[in-house]
mmCIF file of C-alpha atoms in Angstrom:
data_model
loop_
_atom_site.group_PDB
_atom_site.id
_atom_site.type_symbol
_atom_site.label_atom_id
_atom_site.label_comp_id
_atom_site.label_asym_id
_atom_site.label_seq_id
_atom_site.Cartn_x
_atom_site.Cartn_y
_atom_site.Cartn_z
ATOM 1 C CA UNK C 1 89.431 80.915 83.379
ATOM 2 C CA UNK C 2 88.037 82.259 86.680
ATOM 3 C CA UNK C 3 88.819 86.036 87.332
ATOM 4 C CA UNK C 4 90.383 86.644 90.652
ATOM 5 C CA UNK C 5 91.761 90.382 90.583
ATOM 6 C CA UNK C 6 94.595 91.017 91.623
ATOM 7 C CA UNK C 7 93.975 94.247 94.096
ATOM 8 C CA UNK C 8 97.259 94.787 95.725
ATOM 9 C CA UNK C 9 97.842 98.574 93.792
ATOM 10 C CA UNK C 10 94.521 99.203 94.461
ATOM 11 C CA UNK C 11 93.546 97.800 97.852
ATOM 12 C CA UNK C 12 94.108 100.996 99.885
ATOM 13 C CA UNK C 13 91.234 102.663 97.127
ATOM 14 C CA UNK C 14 89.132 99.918 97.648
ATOM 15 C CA UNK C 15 88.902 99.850 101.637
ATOM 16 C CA UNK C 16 88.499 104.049 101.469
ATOM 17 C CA UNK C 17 85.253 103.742 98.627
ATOM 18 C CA UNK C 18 84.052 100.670 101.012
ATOM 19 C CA UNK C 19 83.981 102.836 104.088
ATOM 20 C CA UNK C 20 82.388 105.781 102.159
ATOM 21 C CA UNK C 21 79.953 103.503 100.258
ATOM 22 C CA UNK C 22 79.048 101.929 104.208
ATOM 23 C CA UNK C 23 78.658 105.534 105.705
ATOM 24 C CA UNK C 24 76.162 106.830 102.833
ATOM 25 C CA UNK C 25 74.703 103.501 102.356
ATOM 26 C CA UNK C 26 73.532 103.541 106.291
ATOM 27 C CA UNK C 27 71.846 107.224 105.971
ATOM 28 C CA UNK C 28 70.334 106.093 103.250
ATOM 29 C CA UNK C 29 68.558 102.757 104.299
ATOM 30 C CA UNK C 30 67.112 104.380 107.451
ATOM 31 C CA UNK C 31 66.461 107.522 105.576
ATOM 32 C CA UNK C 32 68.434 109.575 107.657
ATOM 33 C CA UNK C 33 69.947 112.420 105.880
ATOM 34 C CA UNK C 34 69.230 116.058 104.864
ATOM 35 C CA UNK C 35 67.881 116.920 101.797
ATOM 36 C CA UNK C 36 66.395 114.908 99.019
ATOM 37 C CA UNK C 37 67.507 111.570 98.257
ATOM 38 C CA UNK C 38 69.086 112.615 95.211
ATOM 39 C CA UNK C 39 71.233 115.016 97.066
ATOM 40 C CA UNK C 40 72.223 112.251 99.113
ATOM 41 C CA UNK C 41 72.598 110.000 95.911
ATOM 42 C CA UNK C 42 74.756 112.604 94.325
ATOM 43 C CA UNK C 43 77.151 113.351 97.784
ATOM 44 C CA UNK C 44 77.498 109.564 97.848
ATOM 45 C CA UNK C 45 78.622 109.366 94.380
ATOM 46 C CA UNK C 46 81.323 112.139 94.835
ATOM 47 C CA UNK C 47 82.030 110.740 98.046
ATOM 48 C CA UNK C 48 82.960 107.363 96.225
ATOM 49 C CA UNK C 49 84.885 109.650 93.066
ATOM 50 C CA UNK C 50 87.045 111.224 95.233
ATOM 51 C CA UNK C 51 87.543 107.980 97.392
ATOM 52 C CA UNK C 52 89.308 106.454 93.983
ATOM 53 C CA UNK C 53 86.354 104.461 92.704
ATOM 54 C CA UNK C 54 87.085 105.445 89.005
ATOM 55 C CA UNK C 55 90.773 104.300 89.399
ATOM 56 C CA UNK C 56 89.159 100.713 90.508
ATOM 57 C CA UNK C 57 87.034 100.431 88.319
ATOM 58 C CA UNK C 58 89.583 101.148 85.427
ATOM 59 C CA UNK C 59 92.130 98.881 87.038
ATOM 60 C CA UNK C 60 89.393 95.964 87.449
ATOM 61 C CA UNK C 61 88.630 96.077 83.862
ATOM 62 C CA UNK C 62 92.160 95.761 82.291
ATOM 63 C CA UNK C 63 92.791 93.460 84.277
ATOM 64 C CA UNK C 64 89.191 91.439 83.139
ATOM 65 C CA UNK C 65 90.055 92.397 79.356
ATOM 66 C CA UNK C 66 93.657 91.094 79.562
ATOM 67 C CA UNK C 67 91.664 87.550 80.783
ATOM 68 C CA UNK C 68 88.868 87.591 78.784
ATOM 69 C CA UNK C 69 90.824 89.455 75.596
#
């Protein structure tokens, strides 16, 4: 079957690491940030941690393994 997640627990997670990955992924493209661009790399990626990516991430995938299982 087709996998269409079902995101209401984690929708509010989603739309914060969306506007966090948006923000960084801006400063990045036009290379405007302080720093090296692993610093930025690394902010972004705490940025996106403490934004609840891991939480999606581990919700997406149970819910793919329960399908695909």
């Amino acid at each position: 079957g087709q996998f269409i997640p079902d995101c209401d627990s984690i929708q509010g997670k989603i739309d914060n690491c969306n506007e966090q990955f948006g923000n960084y992924m801006k400063q990045i493209a036009y290379g405007k940030f302080d720093g090296s661009a692993e610093d930025i790399v690394a902010e972004m990626q705490a940025a996106l941690k403490a934004a609840g990516i891991e939480d999606v991430t581990a919700e997406l995938q149970k819910q793919i393994d329960a399908l695909y299982k």
